[in-house]
Short mmCIF file of C-alpha atoms and ligand atoms in Angstrom, two decimals:
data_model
loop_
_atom_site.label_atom_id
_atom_site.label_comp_id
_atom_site.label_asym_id
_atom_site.label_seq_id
_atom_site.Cartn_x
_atom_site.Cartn_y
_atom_site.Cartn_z
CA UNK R 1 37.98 11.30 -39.10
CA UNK R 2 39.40 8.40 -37.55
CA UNK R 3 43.13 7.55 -38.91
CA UNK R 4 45.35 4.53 -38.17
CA UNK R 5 49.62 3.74 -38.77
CA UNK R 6 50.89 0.66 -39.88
CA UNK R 7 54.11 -0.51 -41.32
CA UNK R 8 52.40 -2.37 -44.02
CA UNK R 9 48.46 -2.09 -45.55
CA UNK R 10 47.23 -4.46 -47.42
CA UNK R 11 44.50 -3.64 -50.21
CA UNK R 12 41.97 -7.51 -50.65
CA UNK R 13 41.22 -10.08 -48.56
CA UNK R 14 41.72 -12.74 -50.94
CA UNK R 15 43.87 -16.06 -50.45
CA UNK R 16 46.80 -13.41 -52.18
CA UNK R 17 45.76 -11.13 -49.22
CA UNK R 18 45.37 -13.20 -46.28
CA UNK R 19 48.43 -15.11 -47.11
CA UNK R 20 50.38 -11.86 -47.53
CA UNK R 21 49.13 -10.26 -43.94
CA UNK R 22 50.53 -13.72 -42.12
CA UNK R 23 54.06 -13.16 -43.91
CA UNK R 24 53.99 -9.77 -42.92
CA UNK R 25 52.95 -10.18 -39.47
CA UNK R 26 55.21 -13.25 -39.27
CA UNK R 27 57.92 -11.22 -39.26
CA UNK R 28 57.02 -9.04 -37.02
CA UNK R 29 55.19 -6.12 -39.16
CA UNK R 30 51.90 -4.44 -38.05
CA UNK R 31 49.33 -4.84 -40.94
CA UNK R 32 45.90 -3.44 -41.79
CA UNK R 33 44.00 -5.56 -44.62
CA UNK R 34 41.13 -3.79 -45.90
CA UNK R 35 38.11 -5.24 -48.22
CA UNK R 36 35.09 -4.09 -49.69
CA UNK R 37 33.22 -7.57 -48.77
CA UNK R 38 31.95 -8.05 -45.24
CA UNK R 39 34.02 -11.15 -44.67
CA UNK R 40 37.62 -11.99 -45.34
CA UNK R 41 38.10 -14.80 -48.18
CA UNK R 42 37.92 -12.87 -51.62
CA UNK R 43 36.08 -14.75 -54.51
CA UNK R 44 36.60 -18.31 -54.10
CA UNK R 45 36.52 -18.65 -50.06
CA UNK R 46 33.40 -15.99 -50.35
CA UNK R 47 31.15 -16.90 -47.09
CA UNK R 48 27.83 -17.23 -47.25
CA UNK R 49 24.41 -19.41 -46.05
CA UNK R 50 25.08 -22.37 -48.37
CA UNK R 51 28.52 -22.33 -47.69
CA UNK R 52 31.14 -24.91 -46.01
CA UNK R 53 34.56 -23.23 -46.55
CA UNK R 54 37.42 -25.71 -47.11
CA UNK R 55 39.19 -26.63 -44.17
CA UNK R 56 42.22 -24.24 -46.51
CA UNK R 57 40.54 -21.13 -45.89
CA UNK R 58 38.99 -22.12 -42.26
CA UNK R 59 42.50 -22.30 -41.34
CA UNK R 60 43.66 -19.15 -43.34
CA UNK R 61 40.53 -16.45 -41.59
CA UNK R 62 41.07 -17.65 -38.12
CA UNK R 63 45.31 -17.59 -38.47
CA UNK R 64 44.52 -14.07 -39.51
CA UNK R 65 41.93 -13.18 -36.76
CA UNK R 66 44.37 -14.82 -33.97
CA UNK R 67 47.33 -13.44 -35.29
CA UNK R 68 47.63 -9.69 -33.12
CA UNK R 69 49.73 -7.57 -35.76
CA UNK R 70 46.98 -7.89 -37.98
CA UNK R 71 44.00 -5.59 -37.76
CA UNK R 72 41.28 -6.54 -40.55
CA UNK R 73 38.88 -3.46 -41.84
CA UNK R 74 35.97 -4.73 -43.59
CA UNK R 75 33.16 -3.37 -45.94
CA UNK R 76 35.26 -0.67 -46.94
CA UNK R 77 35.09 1.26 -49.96
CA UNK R 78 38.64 3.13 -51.20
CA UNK R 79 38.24 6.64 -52.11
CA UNK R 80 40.92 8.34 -52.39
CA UNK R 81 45.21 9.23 -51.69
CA UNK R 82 45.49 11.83 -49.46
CA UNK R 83 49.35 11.77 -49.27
CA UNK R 84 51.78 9.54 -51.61
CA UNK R 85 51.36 6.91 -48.69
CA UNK R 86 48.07 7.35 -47.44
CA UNK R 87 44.67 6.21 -48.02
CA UNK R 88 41.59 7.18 -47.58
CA UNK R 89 38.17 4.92 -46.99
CA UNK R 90 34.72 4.60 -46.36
CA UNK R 91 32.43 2.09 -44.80
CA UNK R 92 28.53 1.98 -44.76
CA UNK R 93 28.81 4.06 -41.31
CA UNK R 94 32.09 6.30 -41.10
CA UNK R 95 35.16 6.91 -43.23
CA UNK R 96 39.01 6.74 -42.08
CA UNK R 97 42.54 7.66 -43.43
CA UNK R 98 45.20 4.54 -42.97
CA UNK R 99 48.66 5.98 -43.13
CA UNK R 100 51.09 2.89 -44.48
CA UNK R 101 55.13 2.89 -45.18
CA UNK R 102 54.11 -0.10 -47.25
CA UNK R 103 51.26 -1.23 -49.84
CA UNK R 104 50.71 -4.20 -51.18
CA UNK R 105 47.50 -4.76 -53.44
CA UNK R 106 46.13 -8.09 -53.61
CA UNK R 107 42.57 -6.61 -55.59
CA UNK R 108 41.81 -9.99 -57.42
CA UNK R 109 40.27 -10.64 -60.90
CA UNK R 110 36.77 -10.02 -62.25
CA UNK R 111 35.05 -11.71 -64.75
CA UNK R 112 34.88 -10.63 -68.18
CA UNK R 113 31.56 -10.09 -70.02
CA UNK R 114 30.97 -10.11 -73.85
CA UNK R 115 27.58 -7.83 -75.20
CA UNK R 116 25.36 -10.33 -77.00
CA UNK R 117 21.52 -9.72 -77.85
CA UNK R 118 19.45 -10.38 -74.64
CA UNK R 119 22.65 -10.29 -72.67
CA UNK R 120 20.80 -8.37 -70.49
CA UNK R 121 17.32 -10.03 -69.68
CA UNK R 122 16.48 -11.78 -66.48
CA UNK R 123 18.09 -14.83 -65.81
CA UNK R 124 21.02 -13.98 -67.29
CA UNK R 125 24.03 -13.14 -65.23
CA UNK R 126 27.99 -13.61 -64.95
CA UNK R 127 28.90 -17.31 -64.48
CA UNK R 128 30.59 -16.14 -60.75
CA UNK R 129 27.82 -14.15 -60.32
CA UNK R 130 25.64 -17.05 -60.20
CA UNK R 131 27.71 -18.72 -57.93
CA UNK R 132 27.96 -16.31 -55.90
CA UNK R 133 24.16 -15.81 -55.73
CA UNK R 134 24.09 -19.57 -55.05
CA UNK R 135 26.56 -19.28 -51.88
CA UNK R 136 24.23 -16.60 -50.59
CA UNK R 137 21.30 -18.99 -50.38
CA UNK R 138 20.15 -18.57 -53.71
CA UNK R 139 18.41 -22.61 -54.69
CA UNK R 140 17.41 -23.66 -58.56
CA UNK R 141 14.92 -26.02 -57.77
CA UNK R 142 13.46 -26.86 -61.36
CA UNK R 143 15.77 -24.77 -63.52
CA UNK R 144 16.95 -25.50 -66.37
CA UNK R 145 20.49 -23.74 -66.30
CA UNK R 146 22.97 -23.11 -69.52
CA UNK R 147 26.56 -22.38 -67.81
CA UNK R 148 28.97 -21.07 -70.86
CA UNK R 149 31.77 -18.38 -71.63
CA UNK R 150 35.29 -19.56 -71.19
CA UNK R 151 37.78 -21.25 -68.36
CA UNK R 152 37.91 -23.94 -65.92
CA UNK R 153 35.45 -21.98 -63.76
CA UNK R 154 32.41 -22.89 -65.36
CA UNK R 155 32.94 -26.57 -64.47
CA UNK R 156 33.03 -24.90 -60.95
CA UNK R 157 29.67 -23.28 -61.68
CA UNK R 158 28.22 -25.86 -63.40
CA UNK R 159 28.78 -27.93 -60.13
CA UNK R 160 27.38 -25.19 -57.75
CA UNK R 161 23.94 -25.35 -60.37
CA UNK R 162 23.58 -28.75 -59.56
CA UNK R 163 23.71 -28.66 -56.02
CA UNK R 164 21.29 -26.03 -55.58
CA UNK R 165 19.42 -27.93 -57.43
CA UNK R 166 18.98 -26.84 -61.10
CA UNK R 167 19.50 -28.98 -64.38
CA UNK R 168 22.75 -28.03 -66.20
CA UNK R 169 21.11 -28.64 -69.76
CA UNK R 170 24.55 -27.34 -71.62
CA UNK R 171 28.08 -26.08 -71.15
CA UNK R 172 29.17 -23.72 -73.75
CA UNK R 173 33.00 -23.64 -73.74
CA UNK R 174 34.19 -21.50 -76.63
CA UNK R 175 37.69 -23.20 -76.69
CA UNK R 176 38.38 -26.06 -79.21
CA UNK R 177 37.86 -29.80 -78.25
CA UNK R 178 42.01 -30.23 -79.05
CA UNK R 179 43.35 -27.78 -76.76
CA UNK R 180 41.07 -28.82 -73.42
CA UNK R 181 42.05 -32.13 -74.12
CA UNK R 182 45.76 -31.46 -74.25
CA UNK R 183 45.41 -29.46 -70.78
CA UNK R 184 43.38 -32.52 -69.12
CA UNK R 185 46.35 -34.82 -70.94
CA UNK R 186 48.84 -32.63 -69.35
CA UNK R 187 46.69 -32.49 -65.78
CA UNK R 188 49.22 -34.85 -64.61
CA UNK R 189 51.93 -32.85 -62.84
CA UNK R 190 49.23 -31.06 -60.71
CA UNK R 191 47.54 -34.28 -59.50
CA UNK R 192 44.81 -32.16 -56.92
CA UNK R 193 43.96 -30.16 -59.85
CA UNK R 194 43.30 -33.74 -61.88
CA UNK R 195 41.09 -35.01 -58.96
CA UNK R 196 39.34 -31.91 -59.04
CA UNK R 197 38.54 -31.63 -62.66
CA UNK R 198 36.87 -34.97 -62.34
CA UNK R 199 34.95 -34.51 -59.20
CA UNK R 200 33.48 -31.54 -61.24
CA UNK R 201 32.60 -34.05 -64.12
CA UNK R 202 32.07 -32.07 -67.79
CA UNK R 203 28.49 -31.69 -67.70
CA UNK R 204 26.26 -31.72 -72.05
CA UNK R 205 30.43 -29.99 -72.70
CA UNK R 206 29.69 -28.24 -75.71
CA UNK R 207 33.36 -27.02 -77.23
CA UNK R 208 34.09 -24.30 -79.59
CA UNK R 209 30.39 -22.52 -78.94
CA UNK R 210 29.27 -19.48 -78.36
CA UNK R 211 26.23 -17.99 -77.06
CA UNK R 212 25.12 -15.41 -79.54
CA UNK R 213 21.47 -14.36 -78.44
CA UNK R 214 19.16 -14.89 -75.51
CA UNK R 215 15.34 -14.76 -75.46
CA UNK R 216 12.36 -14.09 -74.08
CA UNK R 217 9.97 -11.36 -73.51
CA UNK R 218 10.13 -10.78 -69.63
CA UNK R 219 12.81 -12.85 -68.62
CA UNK R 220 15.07 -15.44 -70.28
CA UNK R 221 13.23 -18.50 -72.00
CA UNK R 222 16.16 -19.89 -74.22
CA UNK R 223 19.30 -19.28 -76.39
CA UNK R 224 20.81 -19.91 -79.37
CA UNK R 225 24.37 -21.47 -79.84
CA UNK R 226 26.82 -20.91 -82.41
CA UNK R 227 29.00 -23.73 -83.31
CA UNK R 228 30.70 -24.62 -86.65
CA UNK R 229 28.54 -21.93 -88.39
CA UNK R 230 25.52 -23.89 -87.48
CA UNK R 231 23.22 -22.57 -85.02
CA UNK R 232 20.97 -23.72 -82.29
CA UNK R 233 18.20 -23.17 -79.81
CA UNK R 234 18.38 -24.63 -76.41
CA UNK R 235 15.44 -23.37 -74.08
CA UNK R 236 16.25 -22.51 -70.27
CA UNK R 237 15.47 -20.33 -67.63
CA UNK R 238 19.21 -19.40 -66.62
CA UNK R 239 22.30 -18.28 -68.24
CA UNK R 240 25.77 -17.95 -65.94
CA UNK R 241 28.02 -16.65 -68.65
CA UNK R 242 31.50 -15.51 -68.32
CA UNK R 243 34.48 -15.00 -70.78
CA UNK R 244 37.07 -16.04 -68.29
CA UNK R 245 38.63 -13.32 -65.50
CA UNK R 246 40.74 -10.42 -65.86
CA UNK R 247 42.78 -8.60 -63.55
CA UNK R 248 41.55 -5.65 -61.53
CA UNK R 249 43.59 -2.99 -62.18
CA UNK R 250 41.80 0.67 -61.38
CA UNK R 251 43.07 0.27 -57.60
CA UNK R 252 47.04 0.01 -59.13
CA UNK R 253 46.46 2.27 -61.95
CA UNK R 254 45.43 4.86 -58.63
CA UNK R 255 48.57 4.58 -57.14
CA UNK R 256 50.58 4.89 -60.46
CA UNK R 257 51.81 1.41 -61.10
CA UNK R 258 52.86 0.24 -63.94
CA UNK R 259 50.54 -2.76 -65.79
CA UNK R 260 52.13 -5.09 -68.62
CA UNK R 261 49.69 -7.37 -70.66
CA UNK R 262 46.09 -6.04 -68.72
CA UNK R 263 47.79 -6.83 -65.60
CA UNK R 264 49.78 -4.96 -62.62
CA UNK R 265 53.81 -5.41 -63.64
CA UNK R 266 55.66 -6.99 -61.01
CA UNK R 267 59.25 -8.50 -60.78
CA UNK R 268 60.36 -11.63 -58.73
CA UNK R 269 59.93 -9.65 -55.22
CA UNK R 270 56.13 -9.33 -56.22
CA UNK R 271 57.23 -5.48 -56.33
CA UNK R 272 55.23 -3.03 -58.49
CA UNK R 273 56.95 -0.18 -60.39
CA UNK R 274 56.48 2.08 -57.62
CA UNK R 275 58.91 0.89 -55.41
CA UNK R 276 56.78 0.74 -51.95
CA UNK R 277 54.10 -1.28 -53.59
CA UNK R 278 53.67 -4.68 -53.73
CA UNK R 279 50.95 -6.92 -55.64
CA UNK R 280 49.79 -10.46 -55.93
CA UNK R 281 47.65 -12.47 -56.81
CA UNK R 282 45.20 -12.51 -59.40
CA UNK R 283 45.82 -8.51 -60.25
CA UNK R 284 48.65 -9.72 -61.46
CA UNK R 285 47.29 -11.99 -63.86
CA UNK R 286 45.06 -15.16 -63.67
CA UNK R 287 46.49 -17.95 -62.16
CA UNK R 288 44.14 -19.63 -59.31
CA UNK R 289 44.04 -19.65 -55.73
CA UNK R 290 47.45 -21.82 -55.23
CA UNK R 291 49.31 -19.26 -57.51
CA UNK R 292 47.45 -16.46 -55.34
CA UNK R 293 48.41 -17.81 -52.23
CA UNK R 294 52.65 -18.42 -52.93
CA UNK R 295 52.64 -14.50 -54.59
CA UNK R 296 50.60 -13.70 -51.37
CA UNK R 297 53.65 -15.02 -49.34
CA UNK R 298 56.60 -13.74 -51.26
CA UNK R 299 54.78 -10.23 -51.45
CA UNK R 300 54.33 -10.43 -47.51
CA UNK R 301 57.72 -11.80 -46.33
CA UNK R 302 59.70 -9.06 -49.00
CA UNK R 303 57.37 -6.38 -48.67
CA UNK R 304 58.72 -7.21 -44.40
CA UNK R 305 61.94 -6.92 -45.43
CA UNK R 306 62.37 -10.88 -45.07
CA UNK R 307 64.28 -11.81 -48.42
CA UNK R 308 65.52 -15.60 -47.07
CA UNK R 309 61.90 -16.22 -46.40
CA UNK R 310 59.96 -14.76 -49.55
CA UNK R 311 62.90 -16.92 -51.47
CA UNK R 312 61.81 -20.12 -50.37
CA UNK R 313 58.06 -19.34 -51.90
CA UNK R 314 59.78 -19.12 -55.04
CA UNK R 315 59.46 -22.64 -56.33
CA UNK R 316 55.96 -23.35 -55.05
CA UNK R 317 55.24 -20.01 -57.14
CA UNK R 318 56.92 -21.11 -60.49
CA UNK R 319 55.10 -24.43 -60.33
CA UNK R 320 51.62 -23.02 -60.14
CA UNK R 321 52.33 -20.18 -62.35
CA UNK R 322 53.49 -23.00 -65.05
CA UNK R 323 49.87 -24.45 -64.52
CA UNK R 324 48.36 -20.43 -65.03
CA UNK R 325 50.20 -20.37 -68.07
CA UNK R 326 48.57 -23.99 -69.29
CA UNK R 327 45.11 -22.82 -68.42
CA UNK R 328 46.18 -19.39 -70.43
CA UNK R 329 47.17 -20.82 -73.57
CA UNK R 330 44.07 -23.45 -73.39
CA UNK R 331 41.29 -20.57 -72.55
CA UNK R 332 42.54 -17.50 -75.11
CA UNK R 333 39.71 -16.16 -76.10
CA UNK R 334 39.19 -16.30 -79.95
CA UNK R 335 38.47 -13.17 -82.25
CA UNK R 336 35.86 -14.33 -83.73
CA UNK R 337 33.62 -14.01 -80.23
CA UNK R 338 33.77 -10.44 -81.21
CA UNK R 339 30.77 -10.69 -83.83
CA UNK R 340 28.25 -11.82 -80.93
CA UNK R 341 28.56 -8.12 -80.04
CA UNK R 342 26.01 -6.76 -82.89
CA UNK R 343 25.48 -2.95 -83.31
CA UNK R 344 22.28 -3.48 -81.22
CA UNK R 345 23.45 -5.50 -78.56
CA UNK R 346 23.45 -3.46 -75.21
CA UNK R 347 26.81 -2.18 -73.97
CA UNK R 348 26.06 -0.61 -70.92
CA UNK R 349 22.75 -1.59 -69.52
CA UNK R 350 22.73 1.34 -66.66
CA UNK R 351 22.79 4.02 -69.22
CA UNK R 352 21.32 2.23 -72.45
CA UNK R 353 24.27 2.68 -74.75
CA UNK R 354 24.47 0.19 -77.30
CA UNK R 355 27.80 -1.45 -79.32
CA UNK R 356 27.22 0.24 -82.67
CA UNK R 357 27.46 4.07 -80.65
CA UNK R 358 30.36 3.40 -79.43
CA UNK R 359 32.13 1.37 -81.58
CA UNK R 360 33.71 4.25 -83.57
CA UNK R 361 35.51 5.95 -80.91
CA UNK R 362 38.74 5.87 -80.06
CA UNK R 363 38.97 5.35 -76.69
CA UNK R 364 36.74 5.16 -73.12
CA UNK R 365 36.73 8.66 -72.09
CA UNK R 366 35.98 9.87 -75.76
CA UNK R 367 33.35 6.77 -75.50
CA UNK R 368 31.76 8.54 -72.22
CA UNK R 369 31.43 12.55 -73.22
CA UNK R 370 29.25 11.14 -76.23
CA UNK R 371 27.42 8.65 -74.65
CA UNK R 372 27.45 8.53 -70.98
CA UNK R 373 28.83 5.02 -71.73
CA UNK R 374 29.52 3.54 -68.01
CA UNK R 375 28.39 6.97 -65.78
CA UNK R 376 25.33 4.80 -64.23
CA UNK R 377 25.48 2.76 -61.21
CA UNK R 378 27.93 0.41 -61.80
CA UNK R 379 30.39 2.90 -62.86
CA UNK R 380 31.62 0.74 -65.78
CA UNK R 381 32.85 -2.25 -63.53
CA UNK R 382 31.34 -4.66 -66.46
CA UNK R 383 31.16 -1.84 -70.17
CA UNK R 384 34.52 -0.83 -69.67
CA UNK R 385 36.60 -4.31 -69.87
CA UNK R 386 33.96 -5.29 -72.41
CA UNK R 387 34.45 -2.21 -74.32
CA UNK R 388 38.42 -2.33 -73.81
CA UNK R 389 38.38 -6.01 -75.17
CA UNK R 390 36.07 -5.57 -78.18
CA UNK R 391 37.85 -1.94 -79.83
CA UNK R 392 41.21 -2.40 -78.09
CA UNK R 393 41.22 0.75 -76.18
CA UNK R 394 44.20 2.12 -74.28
CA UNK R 395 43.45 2.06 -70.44
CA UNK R 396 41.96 4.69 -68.65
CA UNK R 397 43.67 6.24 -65.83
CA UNK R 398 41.19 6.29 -62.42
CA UNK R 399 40.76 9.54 -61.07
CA UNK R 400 40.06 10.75 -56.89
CA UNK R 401 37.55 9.86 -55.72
CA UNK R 402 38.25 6.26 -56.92
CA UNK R 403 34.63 5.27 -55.81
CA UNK R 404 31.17 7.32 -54.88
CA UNK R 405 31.53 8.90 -52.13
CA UNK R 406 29.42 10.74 -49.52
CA UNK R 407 30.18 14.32 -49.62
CA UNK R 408 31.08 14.77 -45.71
CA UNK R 409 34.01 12.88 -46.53
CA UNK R 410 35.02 14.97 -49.49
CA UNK R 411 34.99 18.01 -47.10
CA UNK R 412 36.78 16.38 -44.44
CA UNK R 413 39.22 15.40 -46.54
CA UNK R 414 39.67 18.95 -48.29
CA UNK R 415 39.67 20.12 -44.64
CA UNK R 416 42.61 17.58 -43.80
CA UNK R 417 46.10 19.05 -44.17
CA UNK R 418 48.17 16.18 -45.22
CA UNK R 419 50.87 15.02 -42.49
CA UNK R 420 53.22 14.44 -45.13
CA UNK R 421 54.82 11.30 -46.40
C1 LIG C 1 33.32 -14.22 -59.55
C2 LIG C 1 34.44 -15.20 -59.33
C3 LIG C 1 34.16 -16.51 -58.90
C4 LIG C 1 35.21 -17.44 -58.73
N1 LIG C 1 34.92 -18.73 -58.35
C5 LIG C 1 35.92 -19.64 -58.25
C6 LIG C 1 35.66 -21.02 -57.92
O1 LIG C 1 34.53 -21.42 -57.70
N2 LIG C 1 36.71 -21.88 -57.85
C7 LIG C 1 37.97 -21.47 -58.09
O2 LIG C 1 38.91 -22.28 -58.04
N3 LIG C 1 38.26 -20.19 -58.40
C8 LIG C 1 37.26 -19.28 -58.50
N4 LIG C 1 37.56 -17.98 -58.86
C9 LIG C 1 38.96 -17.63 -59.04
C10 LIG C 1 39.50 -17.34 -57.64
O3 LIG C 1 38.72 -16.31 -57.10
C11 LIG C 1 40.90 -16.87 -57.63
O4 LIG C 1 41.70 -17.88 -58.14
C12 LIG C 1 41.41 -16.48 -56.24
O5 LIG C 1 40.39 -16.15 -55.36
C13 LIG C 1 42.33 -15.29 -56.40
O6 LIG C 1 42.67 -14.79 -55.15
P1 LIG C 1 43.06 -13.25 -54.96
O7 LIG C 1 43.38 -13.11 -53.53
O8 LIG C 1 44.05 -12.88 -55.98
O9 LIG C 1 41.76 -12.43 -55.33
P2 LIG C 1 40.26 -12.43 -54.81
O10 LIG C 1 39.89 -13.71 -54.18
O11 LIG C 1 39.45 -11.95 -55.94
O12 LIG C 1 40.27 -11.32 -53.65
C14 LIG C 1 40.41 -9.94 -53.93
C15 LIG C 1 39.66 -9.17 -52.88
O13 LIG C 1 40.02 -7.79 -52.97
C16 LIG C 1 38.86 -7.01 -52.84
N5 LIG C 1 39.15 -5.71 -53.46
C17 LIG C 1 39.59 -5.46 -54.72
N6 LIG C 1 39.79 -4.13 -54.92
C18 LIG C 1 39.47 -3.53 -53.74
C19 LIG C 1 39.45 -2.17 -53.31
N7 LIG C 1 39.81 -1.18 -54.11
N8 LIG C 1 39.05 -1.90 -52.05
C20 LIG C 1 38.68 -2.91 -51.19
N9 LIG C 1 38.69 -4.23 -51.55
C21 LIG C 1 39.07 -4.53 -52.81
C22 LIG C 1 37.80 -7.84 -53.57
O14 LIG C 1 36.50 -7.49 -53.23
C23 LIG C 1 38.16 -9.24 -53.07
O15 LIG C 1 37.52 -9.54 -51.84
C24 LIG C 1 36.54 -17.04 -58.99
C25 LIG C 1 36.81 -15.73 -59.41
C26 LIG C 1 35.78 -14.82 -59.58
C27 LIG C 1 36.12 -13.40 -60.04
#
């Protein structure tokens, strides 16, 4: 098995994790960044046919490609710890060990789904998702679209819909009227923001709603709305929902940090509880691709050793993370979005477990012996944060292997004495 040394590895290849890899190297660390996608840029710079990257992240992927202290794996699936400072990998084609003195994690956010009847027909999928779908070529020609959940992303969406050419006929924001329009009042001290909340435009904005039920036999035909009590029907052929993003923690939780409030616990270094491990960005909470980008750079430069530098990030960080914290307090998701989830909604749609057989146990692993709640293909990416925000469950602790692996590299790596830390 192929194995490489580096002073610093860096898990994402995010803006937190690009940015962090140029600090590093800056000062004069070798780095290996490693990501699961097959190009660098994370979420919001993801690449892709209908794609034009912002001259921001042009300028971020080919600093990072020139730069020669940084070697960039790609396609790479994490599997497991061989050694306290270790890690091992796999790719579509091989698997390797990367031996680091160094880690910092930069694993991003996913979205967060709520169970609703018909969550699971076709035509409906996560409001990223769709976009995502959409920078891979995917055109709406004819559609008639319904973006709704939660968060300043489905304006993004909503945008993306109409340039591939579908008809945004609603946007269901479950937040109340007063709150978004004390966050666009306050807009004002983060004037690129303000420009680019009205470039986006607010789209049929429908404010405290919720989507409780889609329909259709074969695939999705319409929806109804919840607002005030009342309810309505609005007929589509698309529905990009998403309840806002939460951090990914199973890659932190592997290497025993610590998390506080569903994200990975840091201090002002960016430094995790474990004291050679670093994180940023969204992992560490939501905040946006600015806020991504300073953490990125303060986890880099002290994670080098370079404490003048990482300082001077400081202030660029506390402004952004004041506009994290507005978009926080505007987007918290209410309570009541709970009673969407009926007894019969689906919970997890690879193994056909439904909210009311779950819904009395205590916590995921109990949830999984009786069920097989989250054992499908997915491995409970999407049931488990739904689950964990609907009963309040502790969270689970991720176990080797930390992904499916093929069983060659299971041997191997029993085979493997470790080198030691
Ligand atoms: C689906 C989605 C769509 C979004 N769309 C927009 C948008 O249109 N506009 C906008 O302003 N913001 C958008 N955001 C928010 C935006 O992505 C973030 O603000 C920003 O990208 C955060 O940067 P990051 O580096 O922290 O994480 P990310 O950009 O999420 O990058 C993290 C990277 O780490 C990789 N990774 C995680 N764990 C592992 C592992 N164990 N092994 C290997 N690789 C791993 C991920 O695949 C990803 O490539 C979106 C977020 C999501 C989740």
């Amino acid at each position: 098995m192929k194995t490489w040394q580096c002073d610093i590895a860096i898990i994402g290849a995010g803006p937190a994790g690009l940015a962090a890899a140029l600090a590093a190297a800056s000062s004069g660390k070798q780095v290996i960044i490693l990501d699961d996608n097959p190009r660098p840029g994370g979420q919001i710079w993801r690449d892709g046919p209908q794609v034009t990257l912002p001259p921001l992240a042009r300028r971020y992927r080919e600093a990072v490609a020139a730069q020669p202290r940084i070697e960039q794996l790609s396609g790479v699936r994490l599997v497991a710890r061989p050694t306290a400072r270790s890690l091992l990998f796999e790719t579509a084609e091989s698997a390797g060990v990367v031996y680091w003195k160094k880690l910092i994690l930069c694993c991003g956010a996913r979205e967060l789904s709520l169970p609703f009847p018909g969550w699971t027909l076709p035509g409906v999928t996560g409001a990223g998702g769709l976009q995502a779908q959409i920078k891979h070529g995917l055109r709406l020609d004819n559609e008639r679209v319904v973006v709704a959940g939660s968060g300043p992303l489905l304006l993004a969406v909503a945008d993306s819909v109409r340039r591939a050419g579908g008809e945004v006929v609603a946007l269901v924001e479950q937040a109340p009227f007063d709150a978004l329009a004390r966050f666009t009042a306050g807009l004002w001290r983060w004037p690129d923001k303000f420009r680019q909340l009205f470039s986006l435009g607010f789209p049929r904005y429908r404010t405290r709603s919720q989507v409780i039920a889609a329909h259709g036999e074969r695939a999705l035909s319409g929806i109804t709305v919840r607002r005030h009590g009342a309810e309505q029907r609005i007929d589509c052929t698309r529905l990009a929902i998403g309840y806002g993003l939460i951090p990914n923690l199973e890659t932190a939780l592997f290497f025993g940090c610590s998390t506080a409030h569903d994200a990975v616990a840091v201090n002002r270094w960016q430094n995790t509880s474990v004291t050679h491990i670093y994180a940023a960005g969204e992992c560490t909470g939501f905040g946006g691709s600015e806020l991504a980008l300073a953490e990125g750079k303060i986890a880099g430069y002290a994670a080098a050793g370079n404490a003048a530098q990482a300082k001077t990030v400081f202030s660029e960080r506390a402004r952004w993370q004041q506009f994290a914290n507005a978009v926080n307090r505007t987007f918290a998701l209410g309570e009541h979005l709970k009673a969407a989830a009926t007894p019969d909604a689906l919970l997890c749609r690879c193994e056909d477990v439904r909210c009311g057989d779950v819904a009395q146990e205590n916590d995921w692993r109990q949830a999984k012996l009786a069920t097989r709640c989250g054992m499908g293909a997915c491995q409970g990416r999407t049931c488990a944060a739904s689950a964990r925000w609907l009963y309040g469950w502790p969270l689970p602790q991720p176990r080797d292997p930390l992904s499916t692996a093929r069983v060659e590299t299971l041997c191997q790596l029993a085979q493997d004495a470790p080198p030691g830390d």
